[in-house]
Short mmCIF file of C-alpha atoms and ligand atoms in Angstrom, two decimals:
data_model
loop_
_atom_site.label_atom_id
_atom_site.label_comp_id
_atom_site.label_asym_id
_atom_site.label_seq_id
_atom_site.Cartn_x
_atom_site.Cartn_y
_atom_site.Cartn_z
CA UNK A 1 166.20 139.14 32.66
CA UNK A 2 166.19 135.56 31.18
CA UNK A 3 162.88 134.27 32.96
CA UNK A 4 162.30 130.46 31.43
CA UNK A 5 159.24 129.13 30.30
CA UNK A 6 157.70 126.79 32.32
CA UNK A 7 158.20 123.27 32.09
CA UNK A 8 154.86 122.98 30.60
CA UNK A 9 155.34 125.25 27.50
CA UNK A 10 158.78 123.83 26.81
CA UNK A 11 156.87 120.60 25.95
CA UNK A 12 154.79 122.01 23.60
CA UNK A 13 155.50 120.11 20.28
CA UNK A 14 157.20 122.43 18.00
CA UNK A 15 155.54 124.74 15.63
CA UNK A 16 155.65 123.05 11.90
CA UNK A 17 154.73 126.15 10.41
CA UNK A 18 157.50 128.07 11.05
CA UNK A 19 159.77 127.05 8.21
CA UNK A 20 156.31 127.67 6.05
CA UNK A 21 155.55 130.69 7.21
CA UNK A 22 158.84 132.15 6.60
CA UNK A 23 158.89 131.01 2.83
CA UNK A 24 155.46 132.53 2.28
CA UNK A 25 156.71 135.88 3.69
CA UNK A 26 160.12 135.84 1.34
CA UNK A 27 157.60 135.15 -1.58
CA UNK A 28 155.54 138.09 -0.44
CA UNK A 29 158.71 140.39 -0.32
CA UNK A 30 159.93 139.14 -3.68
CA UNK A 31 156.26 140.45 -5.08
CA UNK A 32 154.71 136.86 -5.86
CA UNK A 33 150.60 137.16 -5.68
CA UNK A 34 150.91 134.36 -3.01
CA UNK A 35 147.03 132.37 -2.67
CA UNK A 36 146.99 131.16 0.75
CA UNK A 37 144.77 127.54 1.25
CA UNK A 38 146.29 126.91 4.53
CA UNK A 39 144.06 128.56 6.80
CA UNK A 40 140.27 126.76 7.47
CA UNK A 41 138.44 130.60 8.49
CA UNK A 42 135.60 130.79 6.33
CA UNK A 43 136.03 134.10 3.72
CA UNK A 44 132.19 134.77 3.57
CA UNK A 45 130.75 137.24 6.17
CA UNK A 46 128.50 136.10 8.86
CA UNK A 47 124.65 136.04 8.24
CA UNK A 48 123.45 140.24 8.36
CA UNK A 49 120.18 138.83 10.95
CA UNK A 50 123.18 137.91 13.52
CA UNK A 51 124.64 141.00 13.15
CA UNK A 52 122.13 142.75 13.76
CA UNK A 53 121.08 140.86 16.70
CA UNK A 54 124.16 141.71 18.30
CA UNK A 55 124.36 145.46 17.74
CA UNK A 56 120.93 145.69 19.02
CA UNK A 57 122.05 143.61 22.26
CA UNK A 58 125.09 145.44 22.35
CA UNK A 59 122.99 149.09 23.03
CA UNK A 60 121.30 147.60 25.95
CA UNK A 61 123.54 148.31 29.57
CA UNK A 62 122.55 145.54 31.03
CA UNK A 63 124.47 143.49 28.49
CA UNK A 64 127.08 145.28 29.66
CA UNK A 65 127.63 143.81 33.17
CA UNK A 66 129.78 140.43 33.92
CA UNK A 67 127.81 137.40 32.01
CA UNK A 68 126.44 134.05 33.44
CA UNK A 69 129.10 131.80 33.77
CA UNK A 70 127.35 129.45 31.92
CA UNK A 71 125.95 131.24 29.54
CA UNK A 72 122.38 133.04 29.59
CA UNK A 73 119.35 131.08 29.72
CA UNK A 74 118.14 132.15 26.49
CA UNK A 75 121.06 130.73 24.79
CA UNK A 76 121.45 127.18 26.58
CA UNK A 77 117.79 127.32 25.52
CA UNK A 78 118.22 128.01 22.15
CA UNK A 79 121.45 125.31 21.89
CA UNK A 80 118.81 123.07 23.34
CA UNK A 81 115.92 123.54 20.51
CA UNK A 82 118.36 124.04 17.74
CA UNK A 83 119.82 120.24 18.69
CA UNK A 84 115.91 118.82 19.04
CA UNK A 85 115.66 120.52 15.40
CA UNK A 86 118.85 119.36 13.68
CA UNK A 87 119.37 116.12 15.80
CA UNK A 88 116.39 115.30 17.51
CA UNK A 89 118.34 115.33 20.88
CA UNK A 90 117.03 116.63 24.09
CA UNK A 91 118.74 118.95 26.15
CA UNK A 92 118.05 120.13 29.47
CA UNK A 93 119.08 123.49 29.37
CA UNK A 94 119.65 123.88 32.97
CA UNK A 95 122.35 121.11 33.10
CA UNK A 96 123.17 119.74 30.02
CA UNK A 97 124.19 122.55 28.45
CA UNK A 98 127.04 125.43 28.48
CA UNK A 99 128.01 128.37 26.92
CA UNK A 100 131.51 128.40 25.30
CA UNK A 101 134.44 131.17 24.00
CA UNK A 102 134.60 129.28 21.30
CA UNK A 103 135.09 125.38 21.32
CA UNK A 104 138.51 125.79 21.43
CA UNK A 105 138.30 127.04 24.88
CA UNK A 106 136.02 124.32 26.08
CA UNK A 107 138.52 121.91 24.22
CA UNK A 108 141.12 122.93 25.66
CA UNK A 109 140.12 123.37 29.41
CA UNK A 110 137.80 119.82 29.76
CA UNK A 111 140.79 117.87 30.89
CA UNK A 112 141.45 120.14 33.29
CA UNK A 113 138.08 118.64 35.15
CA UNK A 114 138.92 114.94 34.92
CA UNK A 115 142.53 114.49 34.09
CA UNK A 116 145.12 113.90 37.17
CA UNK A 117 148.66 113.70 36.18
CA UNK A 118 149.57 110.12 34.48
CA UNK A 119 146.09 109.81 32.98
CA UNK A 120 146.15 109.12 29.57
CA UNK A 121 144.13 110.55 26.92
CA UNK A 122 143.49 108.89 23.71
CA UNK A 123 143.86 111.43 20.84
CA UNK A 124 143.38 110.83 17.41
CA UNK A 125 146.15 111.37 14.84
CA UNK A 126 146.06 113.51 12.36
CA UNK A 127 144.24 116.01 14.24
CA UNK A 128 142.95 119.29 15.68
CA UNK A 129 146.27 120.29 18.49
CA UNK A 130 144.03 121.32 20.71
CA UNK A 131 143.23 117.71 22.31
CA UNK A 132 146.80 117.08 22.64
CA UNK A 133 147.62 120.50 24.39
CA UNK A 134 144.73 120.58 26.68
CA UNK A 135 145.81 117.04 28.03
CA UNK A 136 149.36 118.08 28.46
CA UNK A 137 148.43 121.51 30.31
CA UNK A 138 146.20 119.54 32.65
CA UNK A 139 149.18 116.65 33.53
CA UNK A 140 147.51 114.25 31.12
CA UNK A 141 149.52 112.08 28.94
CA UNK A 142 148.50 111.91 25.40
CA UNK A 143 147.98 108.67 23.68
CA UNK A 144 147.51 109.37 20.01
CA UNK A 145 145.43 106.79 17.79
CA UNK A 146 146.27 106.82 13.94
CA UNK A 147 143.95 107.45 11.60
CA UNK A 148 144.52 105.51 8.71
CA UNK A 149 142.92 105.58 5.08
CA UNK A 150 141.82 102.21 5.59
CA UNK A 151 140.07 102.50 8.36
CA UNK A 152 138.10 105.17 6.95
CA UNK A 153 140.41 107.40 8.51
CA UNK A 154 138.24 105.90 12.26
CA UNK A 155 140.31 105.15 15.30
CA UNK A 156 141.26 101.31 15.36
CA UNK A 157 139.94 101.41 19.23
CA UNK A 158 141.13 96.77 18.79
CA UNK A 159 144.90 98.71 18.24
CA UNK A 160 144.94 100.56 21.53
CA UNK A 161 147.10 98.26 24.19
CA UNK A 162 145.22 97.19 27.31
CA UNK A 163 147.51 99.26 29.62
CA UNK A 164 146.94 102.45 27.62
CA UNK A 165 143.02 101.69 27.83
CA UNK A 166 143.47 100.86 31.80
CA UNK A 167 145.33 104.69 31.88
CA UNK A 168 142.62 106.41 29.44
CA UNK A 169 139.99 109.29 30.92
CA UNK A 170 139.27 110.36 28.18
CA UNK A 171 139.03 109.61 24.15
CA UNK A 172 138.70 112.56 21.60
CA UNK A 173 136.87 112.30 18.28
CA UNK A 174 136.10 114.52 15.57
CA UNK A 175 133.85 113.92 12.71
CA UNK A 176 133.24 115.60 10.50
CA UNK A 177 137.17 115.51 10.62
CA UNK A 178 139.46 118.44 10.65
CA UNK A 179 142.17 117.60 8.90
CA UNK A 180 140.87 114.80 6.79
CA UNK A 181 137.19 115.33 5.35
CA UNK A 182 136.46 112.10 6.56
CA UNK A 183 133.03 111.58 8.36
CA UNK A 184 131.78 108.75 11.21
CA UNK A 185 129.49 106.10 11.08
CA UNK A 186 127.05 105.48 12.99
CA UNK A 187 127.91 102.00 13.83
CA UNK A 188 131.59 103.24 14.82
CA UNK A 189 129.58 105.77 17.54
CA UNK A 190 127.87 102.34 18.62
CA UNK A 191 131.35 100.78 18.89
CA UNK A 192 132.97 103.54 20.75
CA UNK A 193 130.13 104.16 22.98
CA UNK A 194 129.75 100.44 23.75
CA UNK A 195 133.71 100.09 24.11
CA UNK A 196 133.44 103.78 26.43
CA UNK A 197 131.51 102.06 28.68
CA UNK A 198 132.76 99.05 29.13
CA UNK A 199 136.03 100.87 30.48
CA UNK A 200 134.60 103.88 32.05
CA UNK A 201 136.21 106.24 29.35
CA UNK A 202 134.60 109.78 28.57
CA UNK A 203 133.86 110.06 25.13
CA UNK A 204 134.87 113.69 24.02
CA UNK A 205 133.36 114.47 20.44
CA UNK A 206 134.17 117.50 18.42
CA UNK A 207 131.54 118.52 16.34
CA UNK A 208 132.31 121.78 15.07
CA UNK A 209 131.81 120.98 11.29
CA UNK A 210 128.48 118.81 11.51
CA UNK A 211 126.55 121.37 9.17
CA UNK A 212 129.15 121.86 6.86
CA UNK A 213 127.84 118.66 4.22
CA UNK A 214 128.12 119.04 0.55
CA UNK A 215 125.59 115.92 0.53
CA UNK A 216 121.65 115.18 1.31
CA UNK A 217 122.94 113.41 4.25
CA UNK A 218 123.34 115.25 7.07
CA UNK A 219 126.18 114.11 9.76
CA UNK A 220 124.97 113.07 13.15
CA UNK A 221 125.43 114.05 16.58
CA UNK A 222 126.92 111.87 19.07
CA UNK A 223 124.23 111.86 21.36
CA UNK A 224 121.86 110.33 18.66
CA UNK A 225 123.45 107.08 20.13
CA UNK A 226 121.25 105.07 22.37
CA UNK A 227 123.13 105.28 25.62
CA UNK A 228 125.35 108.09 24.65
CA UNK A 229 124.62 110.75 27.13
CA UNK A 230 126.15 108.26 29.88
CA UNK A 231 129.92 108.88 28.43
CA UNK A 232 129.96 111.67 26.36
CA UNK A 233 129.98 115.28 25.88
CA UNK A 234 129.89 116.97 22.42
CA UNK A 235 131.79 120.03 21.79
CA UNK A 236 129.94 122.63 18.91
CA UNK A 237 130.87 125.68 17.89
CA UNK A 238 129.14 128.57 15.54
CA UNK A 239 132.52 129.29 13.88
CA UNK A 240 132.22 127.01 11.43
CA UNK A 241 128.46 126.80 10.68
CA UNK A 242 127.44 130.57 10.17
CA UNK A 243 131.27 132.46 10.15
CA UNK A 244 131.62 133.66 13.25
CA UNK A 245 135.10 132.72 13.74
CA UNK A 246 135.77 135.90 15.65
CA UNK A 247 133.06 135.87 17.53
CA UNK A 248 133.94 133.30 20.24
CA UNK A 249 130.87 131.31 20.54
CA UNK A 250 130.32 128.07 20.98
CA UNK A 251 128.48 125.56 23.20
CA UNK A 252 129.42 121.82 24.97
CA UNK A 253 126.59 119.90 25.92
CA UNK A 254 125.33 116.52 26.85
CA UNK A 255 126.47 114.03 29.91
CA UNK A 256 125.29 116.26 33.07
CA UNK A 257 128.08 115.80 35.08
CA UNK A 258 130.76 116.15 32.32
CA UNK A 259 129.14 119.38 31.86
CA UNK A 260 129.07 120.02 35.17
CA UNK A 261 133.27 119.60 35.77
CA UNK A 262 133.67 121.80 32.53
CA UNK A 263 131.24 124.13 34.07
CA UNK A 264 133.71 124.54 37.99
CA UNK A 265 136.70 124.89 35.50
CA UNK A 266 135.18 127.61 33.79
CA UNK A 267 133.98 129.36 36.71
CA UNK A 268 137.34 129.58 37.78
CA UNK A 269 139.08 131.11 34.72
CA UNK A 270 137.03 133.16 32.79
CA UNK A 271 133.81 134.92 33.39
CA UNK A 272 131.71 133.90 30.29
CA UNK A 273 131.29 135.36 26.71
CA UNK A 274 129.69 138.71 26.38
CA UNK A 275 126.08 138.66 26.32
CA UNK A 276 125.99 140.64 23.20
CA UNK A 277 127.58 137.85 21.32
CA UNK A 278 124.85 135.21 22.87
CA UNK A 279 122.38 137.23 21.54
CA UNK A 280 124.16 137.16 18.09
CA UNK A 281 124.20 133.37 18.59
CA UNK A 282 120.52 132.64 19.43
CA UNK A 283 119.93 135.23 16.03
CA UNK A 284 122.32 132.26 14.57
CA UNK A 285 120.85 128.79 15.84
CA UNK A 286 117.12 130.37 14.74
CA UNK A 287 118.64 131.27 11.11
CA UNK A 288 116.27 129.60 9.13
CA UNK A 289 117.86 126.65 6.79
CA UNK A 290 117.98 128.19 3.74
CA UNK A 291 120.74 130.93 4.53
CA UNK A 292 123.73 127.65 5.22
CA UNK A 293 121.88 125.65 2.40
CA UNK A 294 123.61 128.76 -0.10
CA UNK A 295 126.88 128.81 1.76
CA UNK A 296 126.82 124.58 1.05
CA UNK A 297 126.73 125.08 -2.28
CA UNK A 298 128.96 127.89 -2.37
CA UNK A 299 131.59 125.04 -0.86
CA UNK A 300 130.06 122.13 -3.07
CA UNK A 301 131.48 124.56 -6.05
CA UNK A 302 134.49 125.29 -4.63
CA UNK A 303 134.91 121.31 -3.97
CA UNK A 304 134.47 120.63 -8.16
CA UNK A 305 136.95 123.37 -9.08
CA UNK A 306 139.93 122.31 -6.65
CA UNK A 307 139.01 118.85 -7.07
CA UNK A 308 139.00 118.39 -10.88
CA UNK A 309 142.16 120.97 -11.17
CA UNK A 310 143.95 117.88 -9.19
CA UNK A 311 142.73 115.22 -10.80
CA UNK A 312 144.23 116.64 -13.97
CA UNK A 313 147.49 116.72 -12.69
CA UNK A 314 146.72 112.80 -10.96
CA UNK A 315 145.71 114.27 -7.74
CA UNK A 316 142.85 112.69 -6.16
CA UNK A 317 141.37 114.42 -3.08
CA UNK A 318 139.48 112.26 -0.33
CA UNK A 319 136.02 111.43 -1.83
CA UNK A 320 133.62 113.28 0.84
CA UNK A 321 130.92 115.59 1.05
CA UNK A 322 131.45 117.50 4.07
CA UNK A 323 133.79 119.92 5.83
CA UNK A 324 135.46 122.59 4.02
CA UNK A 325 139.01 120.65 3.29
CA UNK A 326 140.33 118.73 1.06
CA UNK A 327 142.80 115.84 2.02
CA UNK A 328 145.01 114.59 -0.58
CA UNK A 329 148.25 112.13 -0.95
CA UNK A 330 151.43 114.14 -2.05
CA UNK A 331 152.75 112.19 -4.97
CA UNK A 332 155.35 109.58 -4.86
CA UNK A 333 158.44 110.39 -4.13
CA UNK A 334 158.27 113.50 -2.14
CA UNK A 335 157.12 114.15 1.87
CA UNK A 336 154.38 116.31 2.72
CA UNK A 337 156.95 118.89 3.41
CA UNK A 338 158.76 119.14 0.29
CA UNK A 339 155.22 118.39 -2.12
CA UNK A 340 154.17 121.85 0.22
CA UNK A 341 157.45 123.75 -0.69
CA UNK A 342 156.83 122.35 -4.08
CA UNK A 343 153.41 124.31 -4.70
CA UNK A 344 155.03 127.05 -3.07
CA UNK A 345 157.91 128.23 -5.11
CA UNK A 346 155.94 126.98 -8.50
CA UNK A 347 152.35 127.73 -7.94
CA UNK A 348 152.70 130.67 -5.37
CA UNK A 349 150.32 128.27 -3.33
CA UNK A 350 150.15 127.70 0.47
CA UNK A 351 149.01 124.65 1.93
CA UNK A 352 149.58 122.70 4.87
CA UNK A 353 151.40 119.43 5.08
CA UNK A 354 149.35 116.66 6.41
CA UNK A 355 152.75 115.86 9.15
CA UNK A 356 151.76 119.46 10.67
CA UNK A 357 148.43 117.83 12.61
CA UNK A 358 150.77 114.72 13.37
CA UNK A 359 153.24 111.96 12.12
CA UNK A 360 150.41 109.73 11.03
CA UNK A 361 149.07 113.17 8.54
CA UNK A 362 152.52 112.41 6.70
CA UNK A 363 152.22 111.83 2.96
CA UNK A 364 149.14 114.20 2.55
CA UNK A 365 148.44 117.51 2.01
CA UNK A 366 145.27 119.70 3.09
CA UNK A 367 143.56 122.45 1.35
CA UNK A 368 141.18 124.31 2.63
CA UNK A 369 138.30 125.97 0.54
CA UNK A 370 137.87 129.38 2.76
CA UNK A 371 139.19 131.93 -0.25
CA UNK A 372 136.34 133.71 -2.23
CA UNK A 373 136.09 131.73 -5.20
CA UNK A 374 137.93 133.70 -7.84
CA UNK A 375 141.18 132.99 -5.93
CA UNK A 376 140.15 129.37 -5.73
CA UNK A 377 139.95 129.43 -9.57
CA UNK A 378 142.83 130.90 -10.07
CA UNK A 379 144.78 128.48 -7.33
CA UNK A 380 142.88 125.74 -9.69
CA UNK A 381 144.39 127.15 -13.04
CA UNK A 382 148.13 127.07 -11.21
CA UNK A 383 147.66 123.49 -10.01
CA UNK A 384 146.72 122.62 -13.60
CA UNK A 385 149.46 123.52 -15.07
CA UNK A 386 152.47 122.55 -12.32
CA UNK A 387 154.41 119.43 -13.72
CA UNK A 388 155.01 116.93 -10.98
C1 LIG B 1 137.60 125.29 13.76
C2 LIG B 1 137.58 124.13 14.68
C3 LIG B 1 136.97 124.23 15.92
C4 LIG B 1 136.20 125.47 16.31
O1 LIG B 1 136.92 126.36 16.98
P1 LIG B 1 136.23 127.61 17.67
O2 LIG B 1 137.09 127.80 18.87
O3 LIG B 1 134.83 127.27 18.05
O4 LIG B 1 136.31 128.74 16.71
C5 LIG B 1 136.95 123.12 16.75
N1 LIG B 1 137.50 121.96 16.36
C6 LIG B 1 138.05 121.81 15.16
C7 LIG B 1 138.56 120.49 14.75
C8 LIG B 1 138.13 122.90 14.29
O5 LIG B 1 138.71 122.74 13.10
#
């Protein structure tokens, strides 16, 4: 029939993977026991209490009827106290907080609230897509910010020009930071909040790996800043924190009205997660602390092993303690691509090139630690021994 894509999906920026993807499968076919550390979707099973919790929720009919579209009560309440708990943050249930499909969703639709076409939205580089694609669905214009190594891999917010600033809604951050491991400061949240206000820019923070730290020190929310909850929003997801990648929950909360626009959006597309799955989520956010402190060190272990396997060969991985990836330069002389394809066809190993989450993720390479750990070892012994 030859019916054409949209305008809109023919701008999408192509899919890196392709090429990868492809090799991985011909390696398959010609029998190589291919270890795949592309992929950050955590191996380990979610937590048997939230299971249970959503079977149970799942018998009960009146679960099975159209949800809030915010979410239920019980669970904006519970995203409320688990935030007083881990961040001491208060949340007004009522209208600071909503129920996500996932982050992704909530990443991906917020622009849709605030952006008009020719608004600019400053996203960082290397990154998540998402931030890019939700700007460009809405009419937005993406404005990506490197992320440099010596900046801590922090947006330079001196670098962006004044015209670009004048055009910005909105400015994305993640930290802990997908794909680099690095983490934020505090005084950088000062700085961008300060810097937010100043030119009336909504401060959009991802915040989907704050409890995965290695460390004693636990990362911070955004709306621990003084002042915060007059710019920003925080998106958080229980993907990362208690594997529940399939489940689709999540949650955005903070600045009322920024909530608020998310919330009409939402209203308008979908009808809100299955109640079952809230229930499975307020089972999660009241997990006591113990359960995540095992899956830490479960990561902390994996960490050592792919870390010192590099370092042997004169790899060295970003020094950090948190998020489940490790971020490392490909060695001289070869791209991101080709170090990839490298580890490939010698090691049988898949990881993604640092240029696949944007130009400025070129000379690095990310692996993530979400294969049980006798692969990992195994990936480790294969690293070892490649000769570079
Ligand atoms: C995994 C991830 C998310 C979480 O996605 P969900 O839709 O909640 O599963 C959000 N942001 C980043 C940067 C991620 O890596």
């Amino acid at each position: 029939m030859g019916f054409e894509f949209s305008e809109r999906l023919k701008a999408l920026p192509p899919y890196l993977f392709a090429e990868l993807d492809r090799k991985k499968q011909e390696k398959i076919a010609q029998g190589v026991d291919v270890i795949d550390l592309g992929v950050g979707d955590p191996d380990l099973p979610t937590p048997q209490p939230i299971i249970e919790a959503g079977k149970r929720a799942m018998e009960n009919p009146e679960n099975h009827k159209y949800p809030s579209y915010v979410g239920m009560r019980s669970y904006r309440e519970a995203v409320s106290r688990w935030y007083k708990r881990r961040f001491d943050v208060e949340l007004d249930p009522d209208s600071e907080v909503i129920a996500l499909i996932g982050s992704k969703e909530g990443v991906a639709h917020f622009p849709l609230a605030f952006v008009n076409s020719g608004d600019v939205v400053i996203c960082p580089d290397p990154a998540y897509p998402v931030y890019k694609i939700g700007t460009m669905f809405a009419g937005g214009t993406p404005y990506t910010v490197p992320l440099k190594e010596e900046n801590g891999f922090l947006p330079d917010l001196g670098s962006i020009p004044q015209e670009v600033v004048d055009r910005a809604k909105i400015i994305w951050v993640n930290y802990p930071n997908n794909p680099t491991s690095a983490n934020a400061t505090e005084e950088f949240y000062r700085e961008l909040i300060s810097w937010a206000k100043r030119h009336s820019i909504i401060v959009a923070s991802d915040n989907a790996y704050s409890e995965i730290y290695l460390g004693d020190k636990k990362p911070i929310s955004i709306l621990q800043i003084e002042g915060a909850k007059d710019v920003a929003i925080e998106f958080h997801s229980l993907s990362k924190t208690y594997n529940m990648t399939g489940w689709r929950i999540g949650m955005a909360v903070g600045n009322e009205e920024l909530v608020k626009g998310l919330g009409k959006v939402k209203t308008n597309v979908d009808s809100g997660q299955f109640n079952a799955v809230q229930e499975a989520g307020i089972a999660a956010l009241n997990l006591p602390e113990e359960e995540l402190d095992k899956l830490r060190a479960t990561y902390r272990e994996r960490r050592e092993v792919m870390s010192s396997a590099l370092r042997k060969i004169g790899l060295e991985a970003l020094d950090s303690d948190v998020t489940f990836y490790l971020w490392i330069k490909v060695p001289s002389g070869y791209t991101s691509s080709e170090f990839v394809s490298k580890l490939l066809d010698e090691a049988g190993i898949v990881c993604t090139p640092g240029n696949g989450f944007g130009d400025a993720g070129e000379g690095y390479f990310r692996i993530s630690l979400t294969l049980p750990t006798d692969r990992l070892v195994e990936a480790a012994k294969r690293i070892e021994s490649l000769k570079l």
